[in-house]
PDB file of C-alpha atoms in Angstrom:
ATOM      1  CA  UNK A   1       0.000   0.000   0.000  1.00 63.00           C
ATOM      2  CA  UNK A   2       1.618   3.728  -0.668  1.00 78.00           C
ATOM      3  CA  UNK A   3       1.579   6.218   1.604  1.00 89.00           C
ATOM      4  CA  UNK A   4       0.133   9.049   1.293  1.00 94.00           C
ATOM      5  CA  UNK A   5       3.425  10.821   0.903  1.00 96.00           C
ATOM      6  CA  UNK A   6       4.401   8.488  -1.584  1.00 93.00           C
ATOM      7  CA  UNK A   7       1.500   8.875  -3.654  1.00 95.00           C
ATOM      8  CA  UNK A   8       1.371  12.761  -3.397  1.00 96.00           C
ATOM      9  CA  UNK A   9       5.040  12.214  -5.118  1.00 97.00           C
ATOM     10  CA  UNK A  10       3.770  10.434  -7.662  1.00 95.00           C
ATOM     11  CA  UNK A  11       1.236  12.814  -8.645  1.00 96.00           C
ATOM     12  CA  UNK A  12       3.261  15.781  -8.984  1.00 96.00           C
ATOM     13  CA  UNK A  13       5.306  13.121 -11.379  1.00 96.00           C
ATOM     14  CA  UNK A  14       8.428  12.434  -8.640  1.00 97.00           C
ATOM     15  CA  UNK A  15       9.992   9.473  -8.649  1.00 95.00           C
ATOM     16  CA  UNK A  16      12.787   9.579  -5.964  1.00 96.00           C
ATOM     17  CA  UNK A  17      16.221   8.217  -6.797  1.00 96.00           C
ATOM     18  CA  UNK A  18      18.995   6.351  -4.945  1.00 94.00           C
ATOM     19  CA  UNK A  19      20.152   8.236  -2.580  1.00 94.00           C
ATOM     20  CA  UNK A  20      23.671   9.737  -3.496  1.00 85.00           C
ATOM     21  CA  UNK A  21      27.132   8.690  -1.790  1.00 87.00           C
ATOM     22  CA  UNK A  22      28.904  11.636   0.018  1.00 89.00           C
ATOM     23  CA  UNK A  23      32.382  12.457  -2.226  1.00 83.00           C
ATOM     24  CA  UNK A  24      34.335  13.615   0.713  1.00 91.00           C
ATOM     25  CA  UNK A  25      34.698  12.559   4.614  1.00 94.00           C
ATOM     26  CA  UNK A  26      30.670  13.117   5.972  1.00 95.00           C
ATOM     27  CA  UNK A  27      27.880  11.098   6.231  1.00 97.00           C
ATOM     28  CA  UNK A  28      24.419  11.827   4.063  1.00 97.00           C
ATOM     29  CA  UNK A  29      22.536  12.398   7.039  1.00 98.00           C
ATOM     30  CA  UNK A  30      22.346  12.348  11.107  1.00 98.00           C
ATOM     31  CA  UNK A  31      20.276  11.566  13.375  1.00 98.00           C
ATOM     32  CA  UNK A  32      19.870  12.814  16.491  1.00 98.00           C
ATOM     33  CA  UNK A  33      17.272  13.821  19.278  1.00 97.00           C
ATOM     34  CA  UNK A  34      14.590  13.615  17.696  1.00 97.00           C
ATOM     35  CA  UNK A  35      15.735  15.521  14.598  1.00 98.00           C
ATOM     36  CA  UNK A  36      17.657  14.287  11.006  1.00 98.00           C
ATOM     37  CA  UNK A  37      19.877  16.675   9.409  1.00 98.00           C
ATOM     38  CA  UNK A  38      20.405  15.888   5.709  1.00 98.00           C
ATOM     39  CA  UNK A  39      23.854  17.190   4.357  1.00 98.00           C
ATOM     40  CA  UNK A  40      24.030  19.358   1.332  1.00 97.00           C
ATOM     41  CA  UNK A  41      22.696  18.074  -2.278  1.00 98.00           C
ATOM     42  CA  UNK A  42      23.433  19.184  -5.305  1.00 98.00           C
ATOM     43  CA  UNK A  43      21.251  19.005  -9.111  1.00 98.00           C
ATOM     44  CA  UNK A  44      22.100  15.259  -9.393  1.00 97.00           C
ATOM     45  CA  UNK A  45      19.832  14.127 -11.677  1.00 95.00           C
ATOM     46  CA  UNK A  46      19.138  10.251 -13.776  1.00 92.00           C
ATOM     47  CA  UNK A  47      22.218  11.964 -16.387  1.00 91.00           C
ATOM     48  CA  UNK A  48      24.519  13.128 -13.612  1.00 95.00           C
ATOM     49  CA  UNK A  49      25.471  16.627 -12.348  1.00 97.00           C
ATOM     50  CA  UNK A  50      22.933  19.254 -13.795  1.00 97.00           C
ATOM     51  CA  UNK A  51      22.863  22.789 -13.718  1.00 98.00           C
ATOM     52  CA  UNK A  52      26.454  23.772 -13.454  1.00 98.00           C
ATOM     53  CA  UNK A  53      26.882  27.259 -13.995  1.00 98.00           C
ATOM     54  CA  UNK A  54      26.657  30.903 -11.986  1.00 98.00           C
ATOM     55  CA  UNK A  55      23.130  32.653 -11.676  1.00 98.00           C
ATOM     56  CA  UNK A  56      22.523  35.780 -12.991  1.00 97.00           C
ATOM     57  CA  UNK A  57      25.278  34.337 -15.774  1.00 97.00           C
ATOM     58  CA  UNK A  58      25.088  31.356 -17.572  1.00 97.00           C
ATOM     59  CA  UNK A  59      22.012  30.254 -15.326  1.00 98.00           C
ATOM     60  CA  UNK A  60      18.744  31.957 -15.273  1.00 98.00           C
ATOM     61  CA  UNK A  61      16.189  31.960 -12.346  1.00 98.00           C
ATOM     62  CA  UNK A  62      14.472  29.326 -13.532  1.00 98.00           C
ATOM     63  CA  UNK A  63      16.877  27.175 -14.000  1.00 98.00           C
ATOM     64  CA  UNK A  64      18.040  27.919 -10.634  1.00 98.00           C
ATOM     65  CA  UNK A  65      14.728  27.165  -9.081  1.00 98.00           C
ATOM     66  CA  UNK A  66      14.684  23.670 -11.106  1.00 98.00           C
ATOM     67  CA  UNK A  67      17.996  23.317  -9.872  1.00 98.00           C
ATOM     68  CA  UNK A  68      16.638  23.756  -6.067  1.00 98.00           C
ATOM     69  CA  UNK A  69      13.958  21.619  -6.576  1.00 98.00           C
ATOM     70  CA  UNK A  70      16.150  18.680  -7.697  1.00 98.00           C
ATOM     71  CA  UNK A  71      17.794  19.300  -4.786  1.00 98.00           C
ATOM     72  CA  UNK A  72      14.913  18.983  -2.674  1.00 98.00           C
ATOM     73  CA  UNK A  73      13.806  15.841  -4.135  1.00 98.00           C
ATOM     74  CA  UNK A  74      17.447  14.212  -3.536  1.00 98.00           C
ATOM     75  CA  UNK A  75      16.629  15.271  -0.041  1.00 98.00           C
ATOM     76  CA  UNK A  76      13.789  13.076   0.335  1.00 98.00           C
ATOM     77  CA  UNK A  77      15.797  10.704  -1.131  1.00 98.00           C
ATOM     78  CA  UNK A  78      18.452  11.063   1.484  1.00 98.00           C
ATOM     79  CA  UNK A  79      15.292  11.393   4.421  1.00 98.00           C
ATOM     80  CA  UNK A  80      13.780   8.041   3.094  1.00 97.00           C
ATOM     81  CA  UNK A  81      16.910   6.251   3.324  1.00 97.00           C
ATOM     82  CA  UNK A  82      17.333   7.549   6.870  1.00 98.00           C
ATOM     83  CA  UNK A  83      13.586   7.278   7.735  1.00 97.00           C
ATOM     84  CA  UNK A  84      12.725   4.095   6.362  1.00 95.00           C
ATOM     85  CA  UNK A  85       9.090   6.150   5.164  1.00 95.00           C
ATOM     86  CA  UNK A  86       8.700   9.617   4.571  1.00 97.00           C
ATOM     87  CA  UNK A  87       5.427   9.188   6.678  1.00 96.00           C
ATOM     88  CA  UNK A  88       7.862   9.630   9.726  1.00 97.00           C
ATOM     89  CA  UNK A  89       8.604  13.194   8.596  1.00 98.00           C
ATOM     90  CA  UNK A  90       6.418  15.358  11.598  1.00 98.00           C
ATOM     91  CA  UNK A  91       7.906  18.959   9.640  1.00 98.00           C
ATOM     92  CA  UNK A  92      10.587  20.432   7.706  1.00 98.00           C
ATOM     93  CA  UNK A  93      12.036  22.628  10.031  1.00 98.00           C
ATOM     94  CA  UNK A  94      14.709  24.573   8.007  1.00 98.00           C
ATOM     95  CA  UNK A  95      16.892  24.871   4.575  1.00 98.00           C
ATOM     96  CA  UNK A  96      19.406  26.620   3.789  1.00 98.00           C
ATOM     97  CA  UNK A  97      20.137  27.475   0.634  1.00 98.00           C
ATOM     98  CA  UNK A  98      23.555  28.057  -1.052  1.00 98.00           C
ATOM     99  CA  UNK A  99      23.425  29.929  -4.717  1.00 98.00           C
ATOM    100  CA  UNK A 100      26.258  29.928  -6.891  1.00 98.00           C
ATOM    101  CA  UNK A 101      25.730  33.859  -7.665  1.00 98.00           C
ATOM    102  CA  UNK A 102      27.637  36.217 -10.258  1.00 98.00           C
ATOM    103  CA  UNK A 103      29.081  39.413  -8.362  1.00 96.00           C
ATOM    104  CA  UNK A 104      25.655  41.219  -8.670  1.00 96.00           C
ATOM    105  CA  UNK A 105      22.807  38.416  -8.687  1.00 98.00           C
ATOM    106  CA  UNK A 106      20.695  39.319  -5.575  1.00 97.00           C
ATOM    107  CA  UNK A 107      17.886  36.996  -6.203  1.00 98.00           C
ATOM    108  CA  UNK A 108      18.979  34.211  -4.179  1.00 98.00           C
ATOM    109  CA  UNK A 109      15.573  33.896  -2.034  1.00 98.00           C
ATOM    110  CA  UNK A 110      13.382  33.532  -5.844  1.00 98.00           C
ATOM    111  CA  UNK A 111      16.079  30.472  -6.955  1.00 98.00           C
ATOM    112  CA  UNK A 112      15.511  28.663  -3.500  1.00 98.00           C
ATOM    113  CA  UNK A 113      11.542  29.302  -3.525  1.00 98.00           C
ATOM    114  CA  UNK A 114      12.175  25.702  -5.900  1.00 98.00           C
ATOM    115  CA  UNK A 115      13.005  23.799  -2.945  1.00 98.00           C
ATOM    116  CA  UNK A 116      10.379  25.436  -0.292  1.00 98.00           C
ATOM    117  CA  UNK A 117       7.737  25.278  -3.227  1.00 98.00           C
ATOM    118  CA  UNK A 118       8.277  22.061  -3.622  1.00 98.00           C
ATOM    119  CA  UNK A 119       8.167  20.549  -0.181  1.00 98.00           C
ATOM    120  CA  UNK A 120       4.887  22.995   0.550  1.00 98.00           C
ATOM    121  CA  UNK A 121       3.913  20.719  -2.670  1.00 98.00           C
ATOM    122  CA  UNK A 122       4.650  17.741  -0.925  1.00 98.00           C
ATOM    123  CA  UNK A 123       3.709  17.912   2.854  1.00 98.00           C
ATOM    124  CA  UNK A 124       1.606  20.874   2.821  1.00 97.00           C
ATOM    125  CA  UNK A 125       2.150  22.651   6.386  1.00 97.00           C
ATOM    126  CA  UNK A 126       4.674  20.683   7.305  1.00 98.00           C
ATOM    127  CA  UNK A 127       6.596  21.259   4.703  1.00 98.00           C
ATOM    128  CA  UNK A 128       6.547  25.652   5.299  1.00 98.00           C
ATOM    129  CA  UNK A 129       9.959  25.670   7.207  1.00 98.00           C
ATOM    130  CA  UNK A 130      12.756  28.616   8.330  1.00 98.00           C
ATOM    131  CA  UNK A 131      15.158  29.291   5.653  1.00 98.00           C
ATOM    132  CA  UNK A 132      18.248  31.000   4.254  1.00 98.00           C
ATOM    133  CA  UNK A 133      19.178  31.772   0.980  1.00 98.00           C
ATOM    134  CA  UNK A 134      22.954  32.978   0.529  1.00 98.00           C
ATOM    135  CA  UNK A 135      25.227  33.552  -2.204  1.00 98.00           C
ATOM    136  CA  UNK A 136      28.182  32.261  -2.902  1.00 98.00           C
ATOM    137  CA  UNK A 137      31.282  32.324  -5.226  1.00 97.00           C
ATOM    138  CA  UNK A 138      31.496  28.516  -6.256  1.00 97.00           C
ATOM    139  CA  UNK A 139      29.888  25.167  -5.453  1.00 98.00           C
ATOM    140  CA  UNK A 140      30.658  21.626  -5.777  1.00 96.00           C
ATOM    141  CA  UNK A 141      31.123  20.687  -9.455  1.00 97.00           C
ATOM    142  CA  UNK A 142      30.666  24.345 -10.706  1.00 98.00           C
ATOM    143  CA  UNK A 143      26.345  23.470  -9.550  1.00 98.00           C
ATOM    144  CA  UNK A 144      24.662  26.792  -9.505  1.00 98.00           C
ATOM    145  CA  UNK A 145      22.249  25.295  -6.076  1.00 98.00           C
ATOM    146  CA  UNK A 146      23.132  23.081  -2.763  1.00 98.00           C
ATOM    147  CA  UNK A 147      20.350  22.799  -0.169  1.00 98.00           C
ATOM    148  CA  UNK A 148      20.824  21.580   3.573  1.00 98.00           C
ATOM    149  CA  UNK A 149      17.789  20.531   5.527  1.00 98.00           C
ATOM    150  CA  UNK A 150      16.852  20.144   9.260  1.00 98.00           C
ATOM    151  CA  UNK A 151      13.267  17.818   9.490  1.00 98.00           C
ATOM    152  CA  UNK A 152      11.662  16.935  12.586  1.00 98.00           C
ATOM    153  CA  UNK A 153      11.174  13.190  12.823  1.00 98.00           C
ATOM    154  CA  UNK A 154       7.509  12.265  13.961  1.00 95.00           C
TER     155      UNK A 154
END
């Protein structure tokens, strides 16, 4: 039987991948008290790396917000690994958001708005959080998006 998590997934059209291995010396996720953080993940899509570039250069907002939202969805990838089920989720408590920005690209709160859109999309309530949205010089791979997340575990 799905969930009801799992089904809301599939009918936005989500199918959630295989979690992806850390490339340096961390763990995907911890738990602890109660809570799971979920290390940083990148655009990693069925092809690979996507979205590598700068925004406000050779990315535009919208790819930058599909570039967030892939990054949300490899977070529920990483939450259901550590979860078991994504029914266990109680609230998505906070994201932070890094944007690979160009010197004057001060729209970093529109390019994360993919990732909180999304998991408002997904859990509703639970899924309206705390956030930050910084920019930065460079990312991992050259990505133009990395999102963290802190969920409460029910």
């Amino acid at each position: 039987m799905t969930s009801p998590i799992e089904a809301r997934l599939a009918e936005l059209g989500v199918t959630l991948p295989t979690p992806v291995a850390p490339v340096a010396n961390y763990v995907p996720f911890v738990v602890s008290k109660g809570m799971l953080y979920i290390s940083g993940q990148i655009p990693v899509g069925p092809n690979g790396v996507e979205y590598v570039g700068k925004l406000g250069d050779t990315l535009s907002i919208e790819d930058g917000r599909a570039a967030a939202r892939l990054c949300a969805i490899n977070i529920l990838a990483q939450a259901r690994a550590a979860l078991g089920d994504l029914e266990r989720v109680a609230r998505i408590v906070k994201l932070t958001g890094f944007v690979n920005s160009a010197a004057d690209f001060g729209d970093q709160p529109k390019i994360v708005n993919g990732a909180s859109d999304f998991f408002v999309e997904v859990f509703g309530d639970k899924g309206r959080h705390a956030r930050s949205a910084v920019g930065v010089s460079g990312l991992p791979f050259g990505v133009g998006v990395e999102v963290e997340a802190v969920i409460e575990i029910a």
